[in-house]
Structure formats: C-alpha cells, structure tokens
Short mmCIF file of N, CA and C in Angstrom, two decimals:
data_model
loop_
_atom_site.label_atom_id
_atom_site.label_comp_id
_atom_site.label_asym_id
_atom_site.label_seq_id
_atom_site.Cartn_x
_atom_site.Cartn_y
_atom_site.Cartn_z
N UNK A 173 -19.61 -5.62 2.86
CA UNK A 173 -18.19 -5.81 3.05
C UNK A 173 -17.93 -6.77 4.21
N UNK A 174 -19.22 -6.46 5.36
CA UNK A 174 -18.97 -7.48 6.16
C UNK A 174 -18.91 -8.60 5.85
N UNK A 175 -20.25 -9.30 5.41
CA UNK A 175 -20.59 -10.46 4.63
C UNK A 175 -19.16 -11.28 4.10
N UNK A 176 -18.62 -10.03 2.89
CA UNK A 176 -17.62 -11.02 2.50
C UNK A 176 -16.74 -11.53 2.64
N UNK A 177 -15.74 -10.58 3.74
CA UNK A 177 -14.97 -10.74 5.29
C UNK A 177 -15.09 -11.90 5.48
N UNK A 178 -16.28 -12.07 5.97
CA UNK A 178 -16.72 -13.49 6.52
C UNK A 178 -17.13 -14.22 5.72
N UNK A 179 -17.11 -14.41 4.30
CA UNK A 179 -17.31 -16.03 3.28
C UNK A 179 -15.84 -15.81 3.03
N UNK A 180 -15.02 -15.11 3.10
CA UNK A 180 -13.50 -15.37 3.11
C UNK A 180 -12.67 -15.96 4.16
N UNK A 181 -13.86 -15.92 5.59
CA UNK A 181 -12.65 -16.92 6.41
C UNK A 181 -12.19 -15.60 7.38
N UNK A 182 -12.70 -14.48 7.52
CA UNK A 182 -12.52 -13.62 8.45
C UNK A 182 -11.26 -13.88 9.01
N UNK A 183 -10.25 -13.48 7.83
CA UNK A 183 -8.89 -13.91 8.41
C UNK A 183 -8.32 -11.75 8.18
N UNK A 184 -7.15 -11.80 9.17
CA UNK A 184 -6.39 -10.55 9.13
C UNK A 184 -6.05 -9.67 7.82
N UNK A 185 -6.22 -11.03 6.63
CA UNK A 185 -5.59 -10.69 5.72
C UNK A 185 -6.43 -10.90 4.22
N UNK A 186 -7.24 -10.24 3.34
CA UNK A 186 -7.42 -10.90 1.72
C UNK A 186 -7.01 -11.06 0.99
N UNK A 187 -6.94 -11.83 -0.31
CA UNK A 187 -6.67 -11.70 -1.55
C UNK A 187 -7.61 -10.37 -1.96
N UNK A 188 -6.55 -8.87 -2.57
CA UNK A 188 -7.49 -8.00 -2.66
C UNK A 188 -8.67 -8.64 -4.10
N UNK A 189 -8.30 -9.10 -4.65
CA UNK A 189 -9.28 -9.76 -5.97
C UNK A 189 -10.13 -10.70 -5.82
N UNK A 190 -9.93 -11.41 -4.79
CA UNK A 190 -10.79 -12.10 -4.15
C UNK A 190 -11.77 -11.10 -3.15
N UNK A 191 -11.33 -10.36 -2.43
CA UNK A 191 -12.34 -9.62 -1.84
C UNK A 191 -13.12 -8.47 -2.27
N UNK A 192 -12.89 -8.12 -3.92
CA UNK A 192 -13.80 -7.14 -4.54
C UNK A 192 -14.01 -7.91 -4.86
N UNK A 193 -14.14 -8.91 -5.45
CA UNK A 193 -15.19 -9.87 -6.28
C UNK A 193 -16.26 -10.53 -5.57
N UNK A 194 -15.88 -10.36 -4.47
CA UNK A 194 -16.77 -10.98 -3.17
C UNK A 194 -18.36 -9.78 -2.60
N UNK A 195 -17.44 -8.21 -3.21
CA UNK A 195 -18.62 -7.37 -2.83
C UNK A 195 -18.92 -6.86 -4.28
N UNK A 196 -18.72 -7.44 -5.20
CA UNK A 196 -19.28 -7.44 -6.79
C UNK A 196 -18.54 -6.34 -7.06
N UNK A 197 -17.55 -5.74 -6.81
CA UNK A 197 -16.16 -4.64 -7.39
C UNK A 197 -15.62 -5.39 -8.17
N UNK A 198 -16.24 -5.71 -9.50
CA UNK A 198 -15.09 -5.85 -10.43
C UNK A 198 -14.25 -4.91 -11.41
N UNK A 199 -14.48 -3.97 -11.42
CA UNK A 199 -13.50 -2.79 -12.22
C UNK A 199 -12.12 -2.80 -11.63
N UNK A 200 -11.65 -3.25 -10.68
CA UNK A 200 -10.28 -2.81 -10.13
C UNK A 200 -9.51 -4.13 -10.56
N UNK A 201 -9.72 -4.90 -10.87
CA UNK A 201 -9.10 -6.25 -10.81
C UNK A 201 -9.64 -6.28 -12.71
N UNK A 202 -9.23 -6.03 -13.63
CA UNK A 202 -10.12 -6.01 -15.01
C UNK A 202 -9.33 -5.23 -15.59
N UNK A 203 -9.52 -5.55 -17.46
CA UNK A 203 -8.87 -4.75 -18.01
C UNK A 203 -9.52 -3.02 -17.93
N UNK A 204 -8.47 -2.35 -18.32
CA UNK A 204 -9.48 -1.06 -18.18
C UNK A 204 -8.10 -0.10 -17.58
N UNK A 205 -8.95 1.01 -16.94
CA UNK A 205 -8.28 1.84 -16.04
C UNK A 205 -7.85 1.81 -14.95
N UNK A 206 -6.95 2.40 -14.52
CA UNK A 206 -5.96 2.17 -13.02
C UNK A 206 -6.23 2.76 -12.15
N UNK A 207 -6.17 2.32 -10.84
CA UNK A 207 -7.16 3.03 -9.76
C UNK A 207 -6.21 4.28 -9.52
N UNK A 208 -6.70 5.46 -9.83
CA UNK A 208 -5.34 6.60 -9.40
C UNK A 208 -4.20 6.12 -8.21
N UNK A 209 -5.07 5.98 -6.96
CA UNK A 209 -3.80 5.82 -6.05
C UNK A 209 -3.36 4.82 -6.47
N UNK A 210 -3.33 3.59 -6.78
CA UNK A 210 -2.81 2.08 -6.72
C UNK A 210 -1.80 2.80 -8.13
N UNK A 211 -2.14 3.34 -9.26
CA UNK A 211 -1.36 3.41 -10.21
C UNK A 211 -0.33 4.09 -9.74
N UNK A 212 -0.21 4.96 -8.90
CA UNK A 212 1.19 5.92 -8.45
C UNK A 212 1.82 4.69 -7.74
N UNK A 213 1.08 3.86 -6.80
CA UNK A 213 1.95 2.84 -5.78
C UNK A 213 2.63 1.75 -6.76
N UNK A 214 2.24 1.28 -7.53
CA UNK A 214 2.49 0.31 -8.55
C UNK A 214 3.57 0.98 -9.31
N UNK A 215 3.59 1.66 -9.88
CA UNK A 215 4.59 2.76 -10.57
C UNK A 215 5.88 2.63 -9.56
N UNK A 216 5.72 3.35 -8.19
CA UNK A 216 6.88 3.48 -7.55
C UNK A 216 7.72 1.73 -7.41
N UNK A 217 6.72 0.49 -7.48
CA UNK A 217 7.00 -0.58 -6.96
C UNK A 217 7.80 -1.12 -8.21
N UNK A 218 7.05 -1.01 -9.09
CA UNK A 218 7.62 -1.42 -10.65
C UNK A 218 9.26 -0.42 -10.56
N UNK A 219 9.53 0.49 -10.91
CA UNK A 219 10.57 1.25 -10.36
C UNK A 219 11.67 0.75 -9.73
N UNK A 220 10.95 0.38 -8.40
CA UNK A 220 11.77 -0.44 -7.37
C UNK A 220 12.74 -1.78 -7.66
N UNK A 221 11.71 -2.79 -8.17
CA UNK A 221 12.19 -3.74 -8.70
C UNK A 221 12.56 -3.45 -10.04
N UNK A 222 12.58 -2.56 -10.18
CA UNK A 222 13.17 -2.70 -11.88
C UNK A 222 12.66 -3.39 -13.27
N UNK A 223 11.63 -3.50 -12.90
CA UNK A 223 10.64 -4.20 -13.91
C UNK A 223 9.94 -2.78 -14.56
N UNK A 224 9.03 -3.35 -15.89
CA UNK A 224 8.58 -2.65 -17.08
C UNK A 224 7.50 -1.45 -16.18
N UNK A 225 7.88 -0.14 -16.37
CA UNK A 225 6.16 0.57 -15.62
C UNK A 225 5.60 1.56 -16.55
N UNK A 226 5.34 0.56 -17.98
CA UNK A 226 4.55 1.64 -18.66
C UNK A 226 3.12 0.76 -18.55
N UNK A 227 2.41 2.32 -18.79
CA UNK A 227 1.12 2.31 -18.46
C UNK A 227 0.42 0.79 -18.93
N UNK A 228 0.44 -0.05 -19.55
CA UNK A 228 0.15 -1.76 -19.81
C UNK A 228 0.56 -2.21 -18.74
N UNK A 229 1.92 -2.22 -18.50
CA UNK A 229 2.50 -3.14 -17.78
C UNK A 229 1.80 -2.88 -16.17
N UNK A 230 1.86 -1.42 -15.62
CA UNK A 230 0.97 -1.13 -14.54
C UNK A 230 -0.32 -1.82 -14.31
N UNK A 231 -1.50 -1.21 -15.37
CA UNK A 231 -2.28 -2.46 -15.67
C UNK A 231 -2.49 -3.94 -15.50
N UNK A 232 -1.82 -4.24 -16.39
CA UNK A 232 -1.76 -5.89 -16.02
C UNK A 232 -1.05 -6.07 -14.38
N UNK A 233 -0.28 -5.44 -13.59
CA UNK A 233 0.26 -5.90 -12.30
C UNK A 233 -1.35 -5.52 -11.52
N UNK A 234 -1.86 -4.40 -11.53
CA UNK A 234 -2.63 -3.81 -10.85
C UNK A 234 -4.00 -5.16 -11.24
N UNK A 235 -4.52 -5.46 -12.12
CA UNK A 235 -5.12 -6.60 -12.52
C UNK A 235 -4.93 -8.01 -12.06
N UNK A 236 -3.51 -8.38 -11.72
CA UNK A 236 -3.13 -9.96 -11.70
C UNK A 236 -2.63 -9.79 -10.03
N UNK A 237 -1.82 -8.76 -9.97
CA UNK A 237 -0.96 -8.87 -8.62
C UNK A 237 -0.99 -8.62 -7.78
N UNK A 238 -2.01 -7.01 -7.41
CA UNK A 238 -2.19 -5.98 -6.77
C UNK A 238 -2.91 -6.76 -5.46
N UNK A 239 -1.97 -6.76 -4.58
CA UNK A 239 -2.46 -7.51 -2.99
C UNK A 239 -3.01 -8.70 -3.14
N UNK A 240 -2.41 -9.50 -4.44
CA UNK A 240 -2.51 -10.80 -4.15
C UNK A 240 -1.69 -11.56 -3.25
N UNK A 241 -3.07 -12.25 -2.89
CA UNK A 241 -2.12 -13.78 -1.91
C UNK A 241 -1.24 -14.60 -2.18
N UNK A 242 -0.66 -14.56 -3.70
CA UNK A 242 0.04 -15.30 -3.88
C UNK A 242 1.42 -14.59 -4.61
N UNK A 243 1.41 -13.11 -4.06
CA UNK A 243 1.82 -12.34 -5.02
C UNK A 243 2.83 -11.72 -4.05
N UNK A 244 3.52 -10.37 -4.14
CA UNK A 244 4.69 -10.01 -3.58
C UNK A 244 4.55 -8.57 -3.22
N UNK A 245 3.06 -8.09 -2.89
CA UNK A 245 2.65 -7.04 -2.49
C UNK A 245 1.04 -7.27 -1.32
N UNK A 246 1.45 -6.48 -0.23
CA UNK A 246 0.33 -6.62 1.08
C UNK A 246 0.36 -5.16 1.01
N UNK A 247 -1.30 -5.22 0.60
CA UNK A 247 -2.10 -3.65 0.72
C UNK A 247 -3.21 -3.87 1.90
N UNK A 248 -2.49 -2.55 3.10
CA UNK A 248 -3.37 -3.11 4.05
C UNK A 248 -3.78 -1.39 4.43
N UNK A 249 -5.19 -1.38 4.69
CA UNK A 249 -6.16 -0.02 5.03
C UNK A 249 -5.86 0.36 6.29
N UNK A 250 -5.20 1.16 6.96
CA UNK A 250 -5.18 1.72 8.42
C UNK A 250 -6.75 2.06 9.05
N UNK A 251 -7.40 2.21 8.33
CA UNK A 251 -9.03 2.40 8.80
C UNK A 251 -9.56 1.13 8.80
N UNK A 252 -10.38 1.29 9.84
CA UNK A 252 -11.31 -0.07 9.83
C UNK A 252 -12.07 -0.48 9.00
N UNK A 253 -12.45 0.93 8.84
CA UNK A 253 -13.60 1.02 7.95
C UNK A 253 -13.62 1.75 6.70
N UNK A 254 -13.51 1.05 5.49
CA UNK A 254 -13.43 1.50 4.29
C UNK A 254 -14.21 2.27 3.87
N UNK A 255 -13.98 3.70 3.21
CA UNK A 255 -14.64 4.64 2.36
C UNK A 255 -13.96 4.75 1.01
N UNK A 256 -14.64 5.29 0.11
CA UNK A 256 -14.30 5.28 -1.27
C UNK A 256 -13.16 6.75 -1.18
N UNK A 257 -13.24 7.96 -0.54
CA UNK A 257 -11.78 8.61 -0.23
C UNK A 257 -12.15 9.33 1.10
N UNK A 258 -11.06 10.31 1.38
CA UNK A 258 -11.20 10.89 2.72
C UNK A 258 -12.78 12.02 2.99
N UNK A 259 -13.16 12.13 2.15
CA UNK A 259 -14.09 13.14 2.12
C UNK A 259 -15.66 12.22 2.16
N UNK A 260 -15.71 11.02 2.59
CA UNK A 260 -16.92 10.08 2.59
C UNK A 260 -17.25 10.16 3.99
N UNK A 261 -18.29 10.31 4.53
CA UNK A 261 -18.81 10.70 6.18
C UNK A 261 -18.02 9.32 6.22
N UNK A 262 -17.44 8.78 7.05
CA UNK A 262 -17.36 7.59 8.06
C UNK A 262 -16.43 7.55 9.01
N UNK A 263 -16.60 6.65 10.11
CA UNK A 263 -15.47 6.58 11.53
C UNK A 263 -14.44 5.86 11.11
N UNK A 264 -13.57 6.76 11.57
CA UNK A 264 -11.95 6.53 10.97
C UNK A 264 -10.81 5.90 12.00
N UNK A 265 -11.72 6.45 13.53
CA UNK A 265 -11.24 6.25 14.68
C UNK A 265 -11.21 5.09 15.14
N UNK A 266 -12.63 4.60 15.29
CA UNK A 266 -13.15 2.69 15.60
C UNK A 266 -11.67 1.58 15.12
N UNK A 267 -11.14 1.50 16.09
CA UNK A 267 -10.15 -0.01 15.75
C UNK A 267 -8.68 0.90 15.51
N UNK A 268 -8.63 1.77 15.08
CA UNK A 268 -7.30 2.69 14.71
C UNK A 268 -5.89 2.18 15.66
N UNK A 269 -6.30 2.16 17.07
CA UNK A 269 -5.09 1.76 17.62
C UNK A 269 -4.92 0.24 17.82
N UNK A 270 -5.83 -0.44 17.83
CA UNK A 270 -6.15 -1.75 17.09
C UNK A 270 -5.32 -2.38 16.19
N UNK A 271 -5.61 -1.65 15.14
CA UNK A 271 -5.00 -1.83 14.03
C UNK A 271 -3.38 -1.72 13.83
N UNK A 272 -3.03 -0.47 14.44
CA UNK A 272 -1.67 0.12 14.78
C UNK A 272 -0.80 -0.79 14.78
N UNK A 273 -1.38 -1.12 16.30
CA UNK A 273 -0.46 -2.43 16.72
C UNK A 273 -0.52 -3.31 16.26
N UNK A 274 -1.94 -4.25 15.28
CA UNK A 274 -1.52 -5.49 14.69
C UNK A 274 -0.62 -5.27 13.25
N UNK A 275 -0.40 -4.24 13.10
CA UNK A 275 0.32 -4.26 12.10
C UNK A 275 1.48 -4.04 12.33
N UNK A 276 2.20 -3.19 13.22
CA UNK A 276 3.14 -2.91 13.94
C UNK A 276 3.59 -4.63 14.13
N UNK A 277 2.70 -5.31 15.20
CA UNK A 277 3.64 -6.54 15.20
C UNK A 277 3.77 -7.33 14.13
N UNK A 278 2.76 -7.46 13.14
CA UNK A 278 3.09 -8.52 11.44
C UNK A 278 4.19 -7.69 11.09
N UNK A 279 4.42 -6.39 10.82
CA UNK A 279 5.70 -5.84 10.37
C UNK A 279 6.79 -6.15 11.16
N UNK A 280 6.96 -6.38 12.07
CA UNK A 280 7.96 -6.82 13.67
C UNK A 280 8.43 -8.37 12.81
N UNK A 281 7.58 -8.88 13.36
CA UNK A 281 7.57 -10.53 12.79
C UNK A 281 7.77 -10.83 11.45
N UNK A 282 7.80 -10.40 10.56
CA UNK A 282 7.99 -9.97 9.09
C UNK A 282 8.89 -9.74 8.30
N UNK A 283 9.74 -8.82 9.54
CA UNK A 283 11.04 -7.80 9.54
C UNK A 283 11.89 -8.46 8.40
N UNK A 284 12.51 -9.88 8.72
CA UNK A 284 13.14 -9.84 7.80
C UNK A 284 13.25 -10.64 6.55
N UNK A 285 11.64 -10.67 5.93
CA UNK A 285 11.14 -10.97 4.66
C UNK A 285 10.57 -9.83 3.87
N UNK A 286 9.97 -9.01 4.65
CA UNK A 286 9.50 -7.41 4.24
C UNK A 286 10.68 -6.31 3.25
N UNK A 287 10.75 -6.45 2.25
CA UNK A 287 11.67 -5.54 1.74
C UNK A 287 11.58 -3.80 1.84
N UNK A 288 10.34 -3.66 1.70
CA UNK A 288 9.74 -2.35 1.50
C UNK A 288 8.23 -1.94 1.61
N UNK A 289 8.44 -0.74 2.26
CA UNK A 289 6.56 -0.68 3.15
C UNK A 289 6.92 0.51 3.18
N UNK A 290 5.29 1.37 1.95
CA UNK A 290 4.86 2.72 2.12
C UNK A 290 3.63 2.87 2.41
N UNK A 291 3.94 4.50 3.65
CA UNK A 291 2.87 4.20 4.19
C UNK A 291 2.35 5.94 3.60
N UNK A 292 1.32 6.16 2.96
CA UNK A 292 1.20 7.22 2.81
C UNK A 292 0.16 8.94 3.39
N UNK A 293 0.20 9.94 2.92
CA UNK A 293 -0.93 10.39 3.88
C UNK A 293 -0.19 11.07 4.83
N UNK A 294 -0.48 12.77 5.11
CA UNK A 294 0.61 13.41 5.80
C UNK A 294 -0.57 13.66 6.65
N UNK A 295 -1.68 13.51 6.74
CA UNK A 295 -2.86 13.83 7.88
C UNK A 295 -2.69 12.08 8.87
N UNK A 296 -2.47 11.13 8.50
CA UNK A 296 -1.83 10.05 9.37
C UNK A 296 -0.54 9.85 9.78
N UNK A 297 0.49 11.11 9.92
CA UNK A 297 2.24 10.79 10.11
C UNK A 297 2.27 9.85 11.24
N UNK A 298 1.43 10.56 12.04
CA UNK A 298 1.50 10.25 13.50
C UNK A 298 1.23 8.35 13.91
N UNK A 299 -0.37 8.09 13.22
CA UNK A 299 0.13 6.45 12.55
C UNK A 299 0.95 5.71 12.49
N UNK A 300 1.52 6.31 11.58
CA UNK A 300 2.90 5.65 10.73
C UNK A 300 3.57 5.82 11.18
N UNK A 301 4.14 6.86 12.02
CA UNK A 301 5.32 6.72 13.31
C UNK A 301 5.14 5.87 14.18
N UNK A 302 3.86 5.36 14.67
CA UNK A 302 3.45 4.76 15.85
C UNK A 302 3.72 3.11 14.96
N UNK A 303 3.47 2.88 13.92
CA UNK A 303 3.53 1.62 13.34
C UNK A 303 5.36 1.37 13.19
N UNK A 304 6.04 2.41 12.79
CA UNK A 304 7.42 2.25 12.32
C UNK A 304 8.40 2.39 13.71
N UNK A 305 7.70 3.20 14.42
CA UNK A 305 8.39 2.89 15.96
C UNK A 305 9.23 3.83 16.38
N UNK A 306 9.10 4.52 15.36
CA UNK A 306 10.46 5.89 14.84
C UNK A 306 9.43 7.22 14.33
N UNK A 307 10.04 8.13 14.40
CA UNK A 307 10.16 9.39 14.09
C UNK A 307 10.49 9.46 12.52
N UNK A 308 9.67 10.14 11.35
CA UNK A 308 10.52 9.83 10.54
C UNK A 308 10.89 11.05 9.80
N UNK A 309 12.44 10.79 9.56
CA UNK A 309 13.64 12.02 9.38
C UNK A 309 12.95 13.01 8.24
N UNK A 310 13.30 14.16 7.37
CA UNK A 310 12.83 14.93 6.74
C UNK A 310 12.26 14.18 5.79
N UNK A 311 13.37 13.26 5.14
CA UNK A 311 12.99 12.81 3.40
C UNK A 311 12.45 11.73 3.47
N UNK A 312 11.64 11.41 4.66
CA UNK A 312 10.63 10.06 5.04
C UNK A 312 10.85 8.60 4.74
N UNK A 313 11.92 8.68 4.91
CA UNK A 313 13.11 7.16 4.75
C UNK A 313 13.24 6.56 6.04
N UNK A 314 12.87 5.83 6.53
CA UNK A 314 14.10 4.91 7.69
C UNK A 314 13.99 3.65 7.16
N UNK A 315 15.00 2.75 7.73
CA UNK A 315 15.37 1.22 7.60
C UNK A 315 15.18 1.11 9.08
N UNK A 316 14.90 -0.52 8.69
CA UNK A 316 14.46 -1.19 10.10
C UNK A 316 15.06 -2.77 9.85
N UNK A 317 15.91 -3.06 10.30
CA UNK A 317 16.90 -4.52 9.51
C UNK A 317 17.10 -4.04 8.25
N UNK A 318 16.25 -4.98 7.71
CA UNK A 318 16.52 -5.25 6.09
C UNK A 318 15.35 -4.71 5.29
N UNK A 319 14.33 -4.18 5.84
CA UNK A 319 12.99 -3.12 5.89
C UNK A 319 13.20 -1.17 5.17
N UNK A 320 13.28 -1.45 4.71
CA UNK A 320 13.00 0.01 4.05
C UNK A 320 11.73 0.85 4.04
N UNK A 321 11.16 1.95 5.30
CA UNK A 321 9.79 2.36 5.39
C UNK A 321 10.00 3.20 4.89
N UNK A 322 9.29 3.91 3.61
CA UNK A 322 8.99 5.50 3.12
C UNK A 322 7.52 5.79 3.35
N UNK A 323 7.60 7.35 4.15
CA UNK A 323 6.39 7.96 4.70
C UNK A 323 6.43 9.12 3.04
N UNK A 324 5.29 9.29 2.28
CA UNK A 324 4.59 10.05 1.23
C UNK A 324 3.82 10.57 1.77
N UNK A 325 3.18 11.46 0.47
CA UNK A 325 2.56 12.37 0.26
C UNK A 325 1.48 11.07 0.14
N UNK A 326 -0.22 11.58 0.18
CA UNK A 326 -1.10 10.28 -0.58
C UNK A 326 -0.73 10.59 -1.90
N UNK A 327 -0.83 9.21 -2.83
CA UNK A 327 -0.70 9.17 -4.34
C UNK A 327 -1.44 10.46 -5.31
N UNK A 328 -2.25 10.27 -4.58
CA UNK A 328 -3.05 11.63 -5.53
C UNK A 328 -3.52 13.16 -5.21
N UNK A 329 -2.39 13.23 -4.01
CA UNK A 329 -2.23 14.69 -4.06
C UNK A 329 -1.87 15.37 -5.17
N UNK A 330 -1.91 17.05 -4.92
CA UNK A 330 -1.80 17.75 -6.04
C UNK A 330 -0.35 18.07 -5.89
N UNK A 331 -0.40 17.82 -7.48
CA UNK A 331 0.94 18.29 -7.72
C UNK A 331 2.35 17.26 -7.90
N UNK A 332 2.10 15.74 -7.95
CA UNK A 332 2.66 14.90 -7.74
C UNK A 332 2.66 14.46 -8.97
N UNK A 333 3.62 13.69 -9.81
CA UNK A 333 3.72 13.38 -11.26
C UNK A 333 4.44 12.20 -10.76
N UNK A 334 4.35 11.43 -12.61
CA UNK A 334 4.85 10.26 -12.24
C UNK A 334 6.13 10.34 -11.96
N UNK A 335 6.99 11.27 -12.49
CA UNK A 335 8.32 11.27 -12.31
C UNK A 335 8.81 11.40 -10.91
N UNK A 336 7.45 11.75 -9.90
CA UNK A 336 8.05 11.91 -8.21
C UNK A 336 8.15 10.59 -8.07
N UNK A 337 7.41 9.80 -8.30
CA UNK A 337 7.23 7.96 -8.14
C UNK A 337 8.43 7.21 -8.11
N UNK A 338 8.33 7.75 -9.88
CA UNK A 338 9.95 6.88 -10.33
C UNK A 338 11.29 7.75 -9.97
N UNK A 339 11.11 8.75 -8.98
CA UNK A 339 12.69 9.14 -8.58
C UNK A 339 12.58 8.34 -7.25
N UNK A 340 11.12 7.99 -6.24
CA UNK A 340 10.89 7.56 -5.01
C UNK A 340 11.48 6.01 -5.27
N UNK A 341 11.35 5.37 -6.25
CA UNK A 341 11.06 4.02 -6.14
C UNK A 341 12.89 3.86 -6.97
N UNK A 342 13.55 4.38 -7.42
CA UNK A 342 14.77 5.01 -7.82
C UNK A 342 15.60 5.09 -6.69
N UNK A 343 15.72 6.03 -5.74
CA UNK A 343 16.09 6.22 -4.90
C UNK A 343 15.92 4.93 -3.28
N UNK A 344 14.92 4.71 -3.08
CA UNK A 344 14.39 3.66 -2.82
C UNK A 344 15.09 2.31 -2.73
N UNK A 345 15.09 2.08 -4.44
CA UNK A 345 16.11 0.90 -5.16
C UNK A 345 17.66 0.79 -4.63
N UNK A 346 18.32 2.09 -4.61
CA UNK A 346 19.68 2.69 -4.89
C UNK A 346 19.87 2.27 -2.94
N UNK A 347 18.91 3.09 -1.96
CA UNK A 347 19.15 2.63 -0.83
C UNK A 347 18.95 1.16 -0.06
N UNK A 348 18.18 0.25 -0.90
CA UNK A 348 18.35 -1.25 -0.71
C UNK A 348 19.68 -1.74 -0.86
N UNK A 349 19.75 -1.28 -2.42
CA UNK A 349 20.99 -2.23 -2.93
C UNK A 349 22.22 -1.38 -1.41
N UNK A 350 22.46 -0.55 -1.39
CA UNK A 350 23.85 0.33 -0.59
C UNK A 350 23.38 -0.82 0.87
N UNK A 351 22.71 -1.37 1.33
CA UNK A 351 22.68 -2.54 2.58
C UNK A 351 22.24 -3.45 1.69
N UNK A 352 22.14 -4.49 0.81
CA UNK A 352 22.16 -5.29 -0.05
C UNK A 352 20.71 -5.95 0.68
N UNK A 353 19.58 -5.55 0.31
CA UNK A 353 18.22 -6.28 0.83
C UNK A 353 18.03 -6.67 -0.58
N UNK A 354 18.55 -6.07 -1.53
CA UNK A 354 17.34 -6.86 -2.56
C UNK A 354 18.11 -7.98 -3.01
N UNK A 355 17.13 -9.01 -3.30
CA UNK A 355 17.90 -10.09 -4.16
C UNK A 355 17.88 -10.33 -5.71
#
C-alpha cells in the first residue's frame, strides 16, 4: 500500500480506482458486487441527489465514480492505516490527530464547495466532533455554511436497512434545499 502511495505521487489525496489497481484490488472498481459499506454510502448519496439507486445503478456509480478524481465524491479513511474492518489487529492511533486536523482544515478551505460530508462510526464520535468543530445534536445533523455534516451509525451495523439510507439521504436532500446549497 505503501509502494503505491508512492507510484501515485504521495499526494493527500487518490483516485480510489487508481489506488486499488495500484495494490492489484480489482473487485471494488468491476462489475460484480457492492462493497457493503460503500453500497449503504452510495445509496444515501444517490438519494441525495436524486438520481437512480437501484441496485445497477449503485453498481455502476460504485464502479465508475466511487472517490474518483474526477468525480463528485472524496472518500477519505480517518486511520492511517488501512485494515480490511475493525476487528483486523492494527494501529488505529499512529497519525489520528494528524489526520484530524488535515482534514478539519481541507473541510475549512472547502467549506464552500463541499455540499455534504458523512462521517460514520459511533466508536469515533469524538473524531468527528473534533473534525466538525461542533458537538453533534441528537439526530447527527449540523450545517457549517453551505456544508451539511451527518454523524451515522457505520453502514453495516446491525439492524440498518436500506430504507434508513434513503430516509437519511431524503431528509438530508429536504435540509439542503430549506438553505438552498444544492444546485
């Protein structure tokens, strides 16, 4: 992963399809199946914008779009260090406040091109408060300008259906348009 970091230009940021293809992950970027979490995030996003989110259409975004560089979604890991889920031995800590803050300031600087940023994971609130700058209220909503942050559940907790997605990304929608961010 290091390696490919660095034939990419060891920049802040990847093309996510460019950087599994770089550590020979091609299943996520391919026809086929949807990565559980990315399919709940994609779902809520499709939702959002109001575009098609049946299971194809997820697909093909999650395939063509999903944290592309040229695309209208930034998927970025709060860990330094990537594991396949929370239950993989590795240091979670290394770079954490590091990280905090460089994202904290790209979201700062960002502010008002950023439409919407979820951050999920109720074992990281504390994170995501520290990144959003705020406390966040019961139903894990705040605005920040023209920024809409929702704090979740992770995608693939139990007990979560698609219909929590599409009321999140629903609701979501309904509180853009009421301060007119979307275009």
């Amino acid at each position: 992963r290091l390696e490919a970091w660095r034939q990419l230009g060891s920049r802040e940021l990847n093309d996510c399809k460019s950087f599994h293809e770089a550590i020979k992950e091609y299943r996520l970027h391919r026809e086929g199946k949807l990565v559980p979490t990315w399919r709940s995030l994609i779902l809520l996003l499709m939702t959002f914008l109001e575009k098609p989110n049946d299971r194809e259409s997820l697909r093909s975004y999650q395939r063509s779009h999903w944290g592309s560089s040229s695309g209208e979604t930034c998927v970025i890991e709060l860990s330094g260090l990537a594991a396949r889920n929370l239950n993989a031995p590795r240091d979670r800590e290394s770079f954490r406040e590091e990280r905090i803050t460089k994202i904290r300031e790209r979201l700062n600087e960002n502010n008002s091109t950023v439409k919407l940023v979820v951050m999920y994971g109720r074992t990281r609130k504390e994170s995501w408060e520290k990144i959003a700058g705020r406390t966040f209220p019961p139903d894990g909503i705040l605005t920040s300008g023209t920024t809409i942050i929702a704090h979740t559940p992770a995608p693939v907790a139990f007990g979560l259906t698609n219909e929590y997605w599409e009321e999140l990304g629903l609701l979501l929608r309904n509180k853009a348009k009421s301060f007119g961010t979307r275009s």
